[in-house]
XYZ file of N, CA, C and O in Angstrom:
412
model
N 152.268 -21.340 73.865
C 150.886 -21.928 73.817
C 150.125 -22.050 75.105
O 150.819 -22.346 75.973
N 149.132 -21.472 75.263
C 148.148 -21.512 76.598
C 147.723 -22.917 76.963
O 147.632 -23.769 76.075
N 147.724 -23.149 78.080
C 147.125 -24.634 78.444
C 145.801 -24.983 77.934
O 145.358 -26.073 77.760
N 145.114 -23.904 77.642
C 143.765 -24.264 77.024
C 143.726 -24.588 75.575
O 142.556 -24.762 74.963
N 144.829 -24.229 74.852
C 144.999 -24.479 73.432
C 145.152 -25.909 72.983
O 145.774 -26.528 73.588
N 144.182 -26.374 72.212
C 144.349 -27.627 71.714
C 144.809 -27.770 70.252
O 144.595 -26.861 69.550
N 145.465 -28.681 69.825
C 146.086 -29.002 68.696
C 145.698 -30.332 67.966
O 145.524 -31.127 68.740
N 145.411 -30.463 66.637
C 145.153 -31.675 66.203
C 146.530 -32.293 66.006
O 147.577 -31.716 65.594
N 146.702 -33.601 65.859
C 147.782 -34.303 65.230
C 148.195 -34.065 64.071
O 147.409 -33.997 63.389
N 149.419 -33.868 63.742
C 149.851 -33.529 62.207
C 149.797 -34.874 61.635
O 149.937 -35.884 62.074
N 149.463 -34.731 60.081
C 149.252 -35.799 59.256
C 150.554 -36.487 59.147
O 151.770 -35.797 59.288
N 150.672 -37.654 58.704
C 151.756 -38.262 58.547
C 152.692 -37.555 57.586
O 152.276 -36.973 56.569
N 154.044 -37.550 57.733
C 154.987 -36.823 57.004
C 154.727 -37.119 55.360
O 154.502 -38.442 55.181
N 154.803 -36.327 54.575
C 154.680 -36.561 53.121
C 153.243 -36.847 52.632
O 153.156 -37.166 51.391
N 152.319 -36.713 53.302
C 150.908 -36.909 52.924
C 150.349 -35.600 52.644
O 150.542 -34.793 53.567
N 149.359 -35.700 51.943
C 148.675 -34.187 51.666
C 147.104 -34.602 51.810
O 146.515 -34.533 50.626
N 146.561 -35.423 52.786
C 145.333 -35.822 52.748
C 144.327 -35.223 53.384
O 143.121 -35.227 53.081
N 144.645 -34.164 54.032
C 143.738 -33.183 55.001
C 143.183 -33.968 55.978
O 142.454 -33.199 57.080
N 143.824 -35.163 56.345
C 143.332 -35.866 57.640
C 144.129 -35.456 58.854
O 145.300 -34.980 58.908
N 143.474 -35.675 59.953
C 144.136 -34.932 61.267
C 144.654 -36.252 62.193
O 145.115 -35.988 63.245
N 144.466 -37.389 61.616
C 144.994 -38.888 62.208
C 145.633 -39.606 61.454
O 145.241 -39.737 60.053
N 146.730 -40.369 61.614
C 147.453 -41.295 60.881
C 146.518 -42.259 60.088
O 146.556 -42.734 59.262
N 145.553 -42.796 61.171
C 144.621 -43.683 60.772
C 143.695 -43.333 59.528
O 143.614 -43.875 58.386
N 143.290 -42.211 59.543
C 142.410 -41.526 58.534
C 143.432 -41.350 57.387
O 142.864 -41.597 56.313
N 144.522 -40.635 57.537
C 145.419 -40.603 56.228
C 145.698 -41.971 55.642
O 145.629 -41.780 54.390
N 145.890 -42.861 56.282
C 146.226 -44.117 55.674
C 144.948 -44.694 54.975
O 144.890 -45.249 53.881
N 143.646 -44.545 55.472
C 142.518 -44.908 54.814
C 142.317 -43.990 53.447
O 142.032 -44.419 52.367
N 142.559 -42.814 53.561
C 142.570 -41.764 52.376
C 143.513 -42.265 51.502
O 143.030 -42.194 50.361
N 144.774 -42.493 51.750
C 145.641 -42.838 50.596
C 145.420 -44.182 50.123
O 145.650 -43.920 48.959
N 144.881 -44.944 50.805
C 144.481 -46.235 49.963
C 143.283 -45.975 49.067
O 143.369 -46.638 48.074
N 142.264 -45.397 49.647
C 141.202 -45.093 48.693
C 141.451 -44.237 47.454
O 141.333 -44.492 46.519
N 142.513 -43.183 47.811
C 143.085 -42.479 46.488
C 143.900 -43.406 45.535
O 143.483 -43.274 44.309
N 144.536 -44.492 46.020
C 145.270 -45.299 45.268
C 144.174 -46.217 44.289
O 144.221 -46.266 43.149
N 143.095 -46.437 45.066
C 141.926 -47.168 44.264
C 141.339 -46.363 43.364
O 141.064 -46.582 42.143
N 141.166 -44.949 43.515
C 140.671 -44.160 42.538
C 141.582 -43.973 41.565
O 141.197 -43.965 40.408
N 142.686 -43.815 41.696
C 143.844 -43.771 40.685
C 143.791 -44.974 39.791
O 143.778 -44.846 38.530
N 143.643 -46.111 40.300
C 143.470 -47.435 39.407
C 142.275 -47.246 38.863
O 142.104 -47.508 37.425
N 141.005 -46.932 39.423
C 139.759 -46.926 38.611
C 139.895 -45.927 37.466
O 139.633 -46.307 36.415
N 140.539 -44.682 37.771
C 140.712 -43.733 36.572
C 141.520 -44.277 35.517
O 141.127 -44.051 34.219
N 142.501 -44.989 35.743
C 143.153 -45.578 34.635
C 142.461 -46.480 33.881
O 142.645 -46.425 32.621
N 141.574 -47.401 34.481
C 140.870 -48.171 33.838
C 139.482 -47.561 33.176
O 139.379 -48.010 31.968
N 139.091 -46.519 33.637
C 138.188 -45.601 32.796
C 138.732 -44.955 31.775
O 137.837 -44.898 30.697
N 140.014 -44.534 31.836
C 140.509 -43.851 30.604
C 140.743 -44.936 29.509
O 140.690 -44.677 28.399
N 141.305 -46.097 29.898
C 141.362 -47.204 28.849
C 140.027 -47.643 28.224
O 139.876 -47.731 26.937
N 138.953 -47.847 28.971
C 137.696 -47.739 28.315
C 137.170 -46.802 27.367
O 136.639 -47.186 26.321
N 137.578 -45.515 27.954
C 137.204 -44.531 26.993
C 137.818 -44.557 25.720
O 137.181 -44.352 24.623
N 139.220 -45.021 25.702
C 140.017 -44.926 24.692
C 139.400 -46.259 23.727
O 139.284 -45.910 22.524
N 138.973 -47.292 24.119
C 138.432 -48.424 23.707
C 137.240 -48.023 22.987
O 136.785 -48.303 21.777
N 136.367 -47.154 23.611
C 135.097 -46.655 23.140
C 135.121 -45.784 21.758
O 134.619 -45.874 20.868
N 136.313 -44.999 21.974
C 136.785 -44.064 20.837
C 137.120 -44.898 19.633
O 136.755 -44.447 18.547
N 137.807 -46.176 19.904
C 138.234 -46.903 18.665
C 136.928 -47.553 18.034
O 137.045 -47.724 16.869
N 136.187 -48.102 19.045
C 134.948 -48.625 18.346
C 134.191 -47.787 17.686
O 133.525 -48.195 16.469
N 133.964 -46.639 18.250
C 133.265 -45.482 17.583
C 133.969 -45.309 16.091
O 133.079 -44.970 15.255
N 135.134 -45.235 15.805
C 135.703 -45.005 14.764
C 135.356 -45.970 13.682
O 135.271 -45.524 12.520
N 135.319 -47.117 14.063
C 134.783 -48.289 13.577
C 133.396 -48.068 12.746
O 133.373 -48.153 11.679
N 132.634 -47.761 13.511
C 131.180 -47.503 13.231
C 131.125 -46.269 12.256
O 130.536 -46.448 11.272
N 131.831 -45.191 12.528
C 131.815 -43.972 11.818
C 132.249 -44.243 10.562
O 131.612 -43.861 9.342
N 133.314 -45.046 10.220
C 134.103 -45.447 9.224
C 133.271 -46.173 8.257
O 132.963 -46.017 7.004
N 132.442 -47.241 8.973
C 131.644 -48.019 8.077
C 130.362 -47.424 7.710
O 129.857 -47.679 6.479
N 129.731 -46.418 8.513
C 128.859 -45.551 8.210
C 129.059 -45.020 6.953
O 128.072 -44.650 5.935
N 130.232 -44.124 6.914
C 130.404 -43.216 5.693
C 130.684 -44.119 4.447
O 130.352 -43.470 3.398
N 131.347 -45.015 4.568
C 131.862 -46.128 3.582
C 130.579 -46.489 2.806
O 130.438 -46.710 1.615
N 129.476 -46.821 3.652
C 128.221 -47.239 2.866
C 127.400 -46.258 2.481
O 126.285 -46.459 2.187
N 127.913 -44.982 2.772
C 127.118 -43.798 2.131
C 126.273 -42.980 3.228
O 125.443 -42.142 2.926
N 126.489 -43.461 4.409
C 125.686 -42.962 5.554
C 126.314 -41.576 6.042
O 127.276 -40.963 5.366
N 125.675 -41.034 7.235
C 126.377 -39.710 7.791
C 127.284 -40.341 8.602
O 127.078 -41.247 9.296
N 128.196 -39.375 9.076
C 129.104 -39.765 10.236
C 128.510 -39.744 11.548
O 128.893 -40.666 12.217
N 127.468 -39.085 11.959
C 126.949 -39.047 13.143
C 125.175 -39.352 13.015
O 124.955 -39.075 12.049
N 124.957 -40.273 13.833
C 123.729 -40.747 14.027
C 122.764 -40.129 15.192
O 123.017 -40.535 16.501
N 122.301 -38.892 15.070
C 121.787 -38.286 16.159
C 120.658 -38.872 17.095
O 120.820 -38.855 18.116
N 119.843 -39.944 16.430
C 118.943 -40.660 17.257
C 119.609 -41.484 18.260
O 119.325 -41.705 19.388
N 120.750 -42.242 17.734
C 121.465 -42.868 18.522
C 122.227 -42.310 19.638
O 122.165 -42.782 20.762
N 122.761 -41.176 19.442
C 123.401 -40.041 20.355
C 122.288 -39.619 21.356
O 122.725 -39.751 22.595
N 121.074 -39.346 21.073
C 119.868 -39.156 22.120
C 119.729 -40.453 22.957
O 119.601 -40.133 24.182
N 119.778 -41.696 22.478
C 119.609 -42.815 23.135
C 120.705 -42.849 24.293
O 120.458 -43.279 25.302
N 122.070 -42.651 23.931
C 123.060 -42.778 24.866
C 122.921 -41.466 25.952
O 123.055 -41.981 27.219
N 122.682 -40.358 25.334
C 122.350 -39.240 26.502
C 121.516 -39.771 27.576
O 121.638 -39.444 28.596
N 120.232 -40.229 26.970
C 119.217 -40.695 27.713
C 119.515 -41.650 28.828
O 119.351 -41.680 30.114
N 120.333 -42.745 28.231
C 120.911 -43.696 29.207
C 121.589 -43.081 30.321
O 121.522 -43.706 31.415
N 122.761 -42.558 30.117
C 123.394 -41.746 31.047
C 122.696 -40.999 31.987
O 122.879 -40.914 33.179
N 121.596 -40.067 31.422
C 121.081 -39.175 32.346
C 120.157 -40.095 33.335
O 120.084 -39.951 34.519
N 119.630 -41.220 32.842
C 118.502 -42.225 33.655
C 119.686 -42.820 34.655
O 119.170 -42.862 36.035
N 120.716 -43.159 34.376
C 121.672 -43.819 35.302
C 122.358 -42.964 36.369
O 122.630 -43.276 37.365
N 122.600 -41.744 35.952
C 123.607 -40.760 36.656
C 122.895 -39.556 37.011
O 123.713 -38.755 37.455
N 121.701 -39.218 36.466
C 121.237 -38.051 36.939
C 121.782 -37.065 35.744
O 122.343 -37.427 34.736
N 121.306 -35.451 36.054
C 121.986 -34.435 35.218
C 123.382 -34.642 34.777
O 123.779 -34.556 33.720
N 124.162 -34.685 35.799
C 125.668 -34.633 35.383
C 126.090 -35.940 34.459
O 126.805 -35.813 33.707
N 125.113 -37.065 34.505
C 125.351 -38.098 33.407
C 125.298 -37.673 31.993
O 126.003 -37.986 31.216
N 124.300 -36.699 32.000
C 124.055 -36.084 30.415
C 125.467 -35.484 30.055
O 126.048 -35.508 28.831
N 126.079 -34.532 31.012
C 127.420 -33.874 30.572
C 128.392 -34.923 30.366
O 129.236 -34.648 29.455
N 128.322 -35.920 31.215
C 129.599 -37.182 31.016
C 129.312 -37.770 29.491
O 130.236 -37.996 28.704
N 128.009 -38.013 29.307
C 127.869 -38.587 27.743
C 128.289 -37.594 26.790
O 128.674 -38.133 25.553
N 128.018 -36.277 26.856
C 128.293 -35.362 26.022
C 129.811 -35.252 25.662
O 130.318 -35.094 24.668
N 130.546 -35.520 26.893
C 131.774 -35.408 26.714
C 132.398 -36.727 26.077
O 133.254 -36.653 25.180
N 131.944 -37.998 26.329
C 132.065 -39.363 25.868
C 131.852 -39.119 24.193
O 132.776 -39.703 23.352
N 130.589 -38.580 23.860
C 130.385 -38.406 22.461
C 131.344 -37.636 21.782
O 131.669 -37.986 20.489
N 131.670 -36.413 22.376
C 132.628 -35.433 21.611
C 133.904 -36.113 21.374
O 134.677 -35.929 20.546
N 134.291 -36.813 22.556
C 135.719 -37.469 22.356
C 135.562 -38.643 21.222
O 136.529 -38.989 20.416
N 134.535 -39.400 21.205
C 134.453 -40.216 20.160
C 134.066 -39.952 18.733
O 134.365 -40.700 17.657
N 133.505 -38.659 18.481
C 133.184 -38.423 17.082
C 133.604 -36.789 16.794
O 133.363 -36.356 15.646
N 133.773 -36.136 17.912
C 134.250 -34.692 17.553
C 133.168 -34.074 17.454
O 132.082 -34.159 17.696
N 133.361 -32.716 17.308
C 132.391 -31.526 17.386
C 131.508 -31.929 16.067
O 132.071 -32.115 15.084
N 130.073 -31.697 16.251
C 129.307 -31.632 14.914
C 128.883 -30.339 14.570
O 128.884 -29.557 15.470
């Protein structure tokens, strides 16, 4: 290696953070753990939402109604879009699909 070549310190062994310092790698690892914890909570909430939606659908059908209430779904789509922008609409569509299936 020439005396003018510089190299970045290698990340800590066993990590794949893309960081070039041990400090940054530690921060990234901690943040990733927090994201993993949040993802677990989000998945649990989605599963809970699916169960609540199943109750609503069952009661609606039992009472002679339709499985899906499109005006309510439009409210949900608008709410997510208002709170999260255009990607919020896609997220809401995914949640609705998980909760009621394809229509």
